[in-house]
């Protein structure tokens, strides 16, 4: 069955703006936005509990099973702070959001992160962990790094991706 739209992965360290970007893109293009963290919570897709970080451990296989039909239909925007466990074939394009360390630190503090959780997430950004993971998991020509420091950059990213989606639809659906 042909896809009715492209599948897009938005990834990056928590706090870089994936949710804001994904929801706005969905509103402007009609694609469906799926937040993997929320999906896991809603359907209880966990395989245990991490005592150190006080959070549930995602059951990656169950998440993949749950998303498979969505991805086959196409037109999905997936938001998650990791990317190596999704099948490579799912995505037409991958965006890795990046934020300056000091800005990110403040955003995550405002979200209520502190201590080790805050430090580890900022370090994840400093070491470009998710960018490297994306480059290792997908063809380099579909992985794009996006700066997400200011509202202007957010708007610029939205506009560029909306144009990319329109072009994809022209090339594949007409
Ligand atoms: P994520 O889904 O990656 O965790 P988010 O969309 O929830 O991130 O954004 C975290 C906070 O940062 C939220 O208050 C919105 C703000 N934010 C995100 N991207 C931004 C940007 N480019 N400029 C200014 N603020 C931004």
XYZ file of C-alpha atoms and ligand atoms in Angstrom:
200
model
C 0.000 0.000 0.000
C 1.308 3.457 -0.882
C 1.981 5.897 1.915
C -0.218 8.969 1.976
C 2.547 11.191 3.341
C 6.170 11.102 4.446
C 7.232 9.690 7.809
C 9.353 12.127 9.778
C 11.474 11.489 12.860
C 12.096 14.375 15.271
C 14.825 13.426 17.696
C 17.232 15.185 20.065
C 17.978 15.641 23.757
C 14.911 16.322 25.959
C 14.100 20.057 25.958
C 15.399 20.823 22.456
C 11.882 21.503 21.114
C 10.672 18.277 19.470
C 7.150 18.466 20.906
C 6.680 22.128 20.053
C 7.948 21.553 16.502
C 5.998 18.320 15.958
C 2.670 19.686 17.135
C 3.014 22.815 15.032
C 3.980 20.811 11.937
C 0.952 18.544 12.431
C -1.321 21.557 12.704
C 0.039 23.165 9.545
C 0.299 20.069 7.344
C -2.358 17.605 8.535
C 0.259 14.938 9.289
C -0.271 13.015 12.553
C 1.994 13.754 15.503
C 2.981 10.843 17.769
C 4.922 11.389 20.997
C 6.540 8.026 21.804
C 6.856 8.840 25.520
C 3.132 9.602 25.759
C 2.228 6.534 23.701
C 4.258 4.294 26.025
C 2.570 5.805 29.059
C -0.911 5.463 27.581
C -0.413 1.809 26.526
C 1.979 0.840 29.314
C 4.795 -0.186 26.942
C 7.415 -0.705 29.647
C 9.716 -3.560 30.565
C 10.710 -2.452 34.048
C 11.660 0.440 36.282
C 14.962 2.304 36.519
C 15.640 2.993 40.209
C 18.562 5.321 39.517
C 16.593 7.677 37.276
C 13.164 7.092 38.804
C 11.540 6.346 35.491
C 10.009 3.491 33.552
C 12.144 1.597 31.030
C 10.685 1.666 27.537
C 9.912 -1.703 25.956
C 11.351 -0.885 22.538
C 9.994 -4.004 20.795
C 6.467 -3.271 21.973
C 6.791 0.346 20.830
C 7.900 -0.797 17.365
C 4.983 -3.270 17.156
C 2.546 -0.584 18.227
C 3.792 1.904 15.619
C 4.202 -0.473 12.655
C 0.693 0.049 11.168
C 0.955 3.813 11.577
C 4.244 3.911 9.722
C 2.915 1.746 6.910
C 0.137 4.288 6.315
C 2.659 7.129 6.243
C 2.179 10.763 7.182
C 3.431 10.315 10.741
C 5.663 12.652 12.763
C 7.449 10.668 15.477
C 8.946 12.438 18.511
C 11.463 10.630 20.724
C 14.783 11.376 22.474
C 16.389 8.312 20.957
C 16.383 6.798 17.505
C 18.467 3.639 17.155
C 15.727 1.111 17.852
C 13.294 2.204 15.129
C 13.523 0.282 11.839
C 15.613 2.320 9.414
C 13.063 1.796 6.624
C 10.374 3.736 8.510
C 11.665 7.261 7.938
C 11.911 9.462 4.868
C 13.751 12.133 6.825
C 15.286 12.547 10.291
C 15.741 15.847 12.118
C 18.044 16.134 15.122
C 17.248 19.234 17.182
C 20.158 20.991 18.882
C 20.222 23.583 21.640
C 23.008 25.564 23.247
C 24.007 23.941 26.577
C 23.244 26.911 28.805
C 19.828 27.495 27.238
C 19.039 23.799 27.534
C 20.102 23.769 31.176
C 17.594 26.538 31.951
C 14.791 24.887 29.960
C 15.259 21.586 31.776
C 15.449 23.300 35.166
C 12.161 25.026 34.367
C 10.743 21.602 33.555
C 11.691 20.487 37.063
C 14.803 18.461 36.255
C 17.594 18.600 38.838
C 20.682 16.721 40.043
C 21.911 13.784 37.989
C 18.968 13.827 35.574
C 19.649 17.466 34.682
C 23.423 16.968 34.396
C 23.122 13.805 32.296
C 20.715 15.383 29.833
C 22.877 18.473 29.356
C 25.907 16.205 28.928
C 23.989 14.212 26.315
C 23.679 17.474 24.346
C 27.322 18.470 24.890
C 28.526 15.107 23.558
C 26.099 15.219 20.578
C 24.987 11.748 21.631
C 21.720 11.734 19.694
C 23.230 13.287 16.576
C 25.836 10.504 16.520
C 23.134 7.902 17.152
C 21.083 9.258 14.232
C 24.117 9.284 11.928
C 24.888 5.682 12.896
C 21.297 4.531 12.389
C 20.181 6.251 9.149
C 21.636 7.132 5.768
C 23.617 10.362 6.194
C 21.703 12.172 3.442
C 18.380 11.926 5.310
C 19.745 13.128 8.690
C 19.555 16.883 9.253
C 20.730 18.848 12.259
C 18.470 21.776 13.226
C 19.400 24.572 15.622
C 16.584 25.199 18.106
C 17.685 28.023 20.388
C 15.202 30.814 19.692
C 11.563 31.240 18.608
C 12.893 32.588 15.275
C 14.860 29.389 14.694
C 11.782 27.346 15.631
C 9.670 29.234 13.061
C 12.381 28.890 10.441
C 12.562 25.130 11.054
C 8.778 24.810 10.817
C 8.653 26.701 7.523
C 11.464 24.682 5.951
C 9.921 21.360 6.952
C 6.447 22.409 5.748
C 7.984 23.173 2.326
C 9.813 19.826 2.347
C 6.531 18.000 3.123
C 4.714 19.813 0.299
C 7.493 18.853 -2.114
C 7.368 15.218 -0.942
C 3.634 15.131 -1.609
C 4.071 16.640 -5.081
C 6.746 14.090 -5.942
C 4.992 11.038 -4.533
C 1.230 11.604 -4.660
C 0.564 13.374 -7.942
P 11.153 18.368 23.790
O 9.866 17.844 23.215
O 12.318 18.174 22.872
O 11.437 17.874 25.164
P 9.712 20.903 24.064
O 9.081 21.150 22.736
O 8.840 20.357 25.147
O 11.013 19.969 23.913
O 10.392 22.265 24.503
C 10.929 22.454 25.816
C 10.745 23.897 26.239
O 11.612 24.729 25.493
C 9.347 24.440 26.020
O 9.061 25.328 27.079
C 9.451 25.221 24.740
C 10.889 25.683 24.738
N 11.490 25.714 23.394
C 11.666 24.668 22.572
N 12.268 25.039 21.434
C 12.491 26.367 21.536
C 13.086 27.342 20.682
N 13.589 27.024 19.474
N 13.140 28.619 21.124
C 12.631 28.949 22.331
N 12.062 28.083 23.185
C 11.990 26.803 22.796
